[in-house]
Amino acid sequence: HVQLVESGGGSVQAGGSLRLSCAAPGYTYDTYCMGWFRQAPGKEREVIAAISGGERTKYAASVKGRFTVYKDNAKNTLVLQMNSLKSEDTAMYVCAASDSVTCILDPGWYEYWGQGTQVTVS
């Protein structure tokens, strides 16, 4: 069983920044694909960023240039750095992991999910 635990959400003003972290104890996170998706009330789930086992990254158009996903090897965590936040970024952000080395931005690609952390931009 893979456990994913997010942290770092909160409230921020538009234009500000937040950093989300995802801990995955026992998961070989540096080998497989991991990503972040978000879901806002009334909207579909959206995978916004992913990083493969080879650390190739992919981003949804809605966040490209503003968000950065990377693996912090020293802390064994997945990080999502979010800059230039907008009100439309308000959502529950969830860490996800796959049994595949490569990544695609499709929720169905991921087998494991965290509980999520709320991000509110006003």
Coordinates of C-alpha atoms in Angstrom, one line a residue:
H1 CA 0.0 0.0 0.0
V2 CA 1.4 3.4 -1.0
Q3 CA 0.7 6.3 1.3
L4 CA 1.0 9.8 0.0
V5 CA 0.8 12.7 2.5
E6 CA 0.5 16.3 1.3
S7 CA 1.4 19.5 3.2
G8 CA 1.9 23.2 2.5
G9 CA -1.6 24.3 1.4
G10 CA -3.2 27.5 2.7
S11 CA -4.5 30.9 1.8
V12 CA -2.6 33.4 -0.2
Q13 CA -3.3 36.6 -2.1
A14 CA -3.3 36.7 -5.9
G15 CA 0.3 37.0 -7.2
G16 CA 1.7 35.2 -4.2
S17 CA 3.5 31.8 -3.9
L18 CA 3.0 28.5 -2.1
R19 CA 5.0 25.4 -2.0
L20 CA 3.3 22.0 -1.6
S21 CA 5.1 18.9 -0.5
C22 CA 4.2 15.2 -0.8
A23 CA 5.8 12.6 1.3
A24 CA 5.7 9.0 0.2
P25 CA 7.3 6.7 2.8
G26 CA 8.2 3.4 1.4
Y27 CA 7.5 4.3 -2.2
T28 CA 10.3 4.3 -4.7
Y29 CA 9.3 7.8 -5.7
D30 CA 12.5 8.6 -7.6
T31 CA 11.9 5.7 -10.0
Y32 CA 8.2 6.1 -10.9
C33 CA 6.0 8.8 -12.2
M34 CA 4.5 11.2 -9.7
G35 CA 2.3 14.2 -10.2
W36 CA -0.2 16.7 -8.8
F37 CA -3.8 17.2 -9.7
R38 CA -6.3 19.6 -8.5
Q39 CA -10.1 19.7 -8.3
A40 CA -12.2 22.7 -7.6
P41 CA -16.0 22.6 -6.8
G42 CA -18.0 22.1 -10.0
K43 CA -14.9 21.5 -12.1
E44 CA -13.3 18.3 -13.5
R45 CA -10.2 16.8 -11.9
E46 CA -7.1 18.2 -13.7
V47 CA -3.6 16.8 -13.6
I48 CA -1.5 19.9 -13.7
A49 CA 2.1 18.7 -13.3
A50 CA 4.0 15.4 -13.4
I51 CA 7.6 14.2 -13.2
S52 CA 8.8 10.9 -14.6
G53 CA 11.3 8.5 -13.2
G54 CA 13.8 10.2 -15.5
E55 CA 12.7 13.6 -14.0
R56 CA 11.1 14.7 -17.3
T57 CA 8.3 17.1 -16.4
K58 CA 5.0 17.9 -18.0
Y59 CA 2.6 20.7 -17.2
A60 CA -0.9 21.6 -18.0
A61 CA -1.2 24.8 -20.1
S62 CA -3.1 26.5 -17.2
V63 CA 0.0 26.4 -14.9
K64 CA 3.0 26.2 -17.3
G65 CA 5.5 28.9 -16.6
R66 CA 4.1 29.5 -13.1
F67 CA 4.4 26.1 -11.4
T68 CA 7.4 23.9 -11.0
V69 CA 7.4 20.2 -10.0
Y70 CA 10.5 18.5 -8.7
K71 CA 11.8 15.8 -6.5
D72 CA 13.7 16.8 -3.4
N73 CA 16.0 13.8 -3.1
A74 CA 17.4 14.9 0.3
K75 CA 14.0 14.9 1.8
N76 CA 12.4 12.1 -0.2
T77 CA 9.5 14.4 -1.2
L78 CA 7.7 15.6 -4.3
V79 CA 7.4 19.4 -4.4
L80 CA 5.1 21.7 -6.3
Q81 CA 6.3 25.3 -6.3
M82 CA 3.5 27.6 -7.2
N83 CA 4.2 31.2 -8.2
S84 CA 2.1 34.0 -9.5
L85 CA -1.0 32.4 -8.1
K86 CA -4.4 33.4 -9.5
S87 CA -7.9 33.1 -8.0
E88 CA -8.6 30.3 -10.5
D89 CA -5.9 28.2 -8.9
T90 CA -8.1 27.8 -5.9
A91 CA -8.7 24.1 -5.5
M92 CA -7.9 20.9 -3.5
Y93 CA -4.4 19.8 -4.6
V94 CA -3.7 16.1 -4.5
C95 CA -0.4 14.2 -4.9
A96 CA -0.6 11.1 -7.1
A97 CA 1.8 8.3 -8.0
S98 CA 1.9 5.7 -10.7
D99 CA 3.4 2.3 -11.3
S100 CA 4.8 3.6 -14.5
V101 CA 8.1 5.2 -15.1
T102 CA 6.7 7.6 -17.7
C103 CA 4.0 10.2 -17.2
I104 CA 0.9 11.5 -18.9
L105 CA -1.5 14.2 -17.7
D106 CA -4.5 11.9 -17.2
P107 CA -5.9 11.1 -13.8
G108 CA -6.4 7.5 -15.0
W109 CA -2.7 7.0 -15.2
Y110 CA -2.2 7.1 -11.5
E111 CA -2.9 4.3 -9.1
Y112 CA -2.2 6.1 -5.8
W113 CA -3.6 9.3 -4.3
G114 CA -3.2 11.4 -1.2
Q115 CA -5.9 13.1 0.8
G116 CA -5.2 16.5 -0.6
T117 CA -4.4 20.0 0.7
Q118 CA -6.5 23.0 0.1
V119 CA -5.1 26.1 -1.7
T120 CA -7.2 29.3 -1.6
V121 CA -6.2 32.3 -3.6
S122 CA -8.0 35.6 -3.1

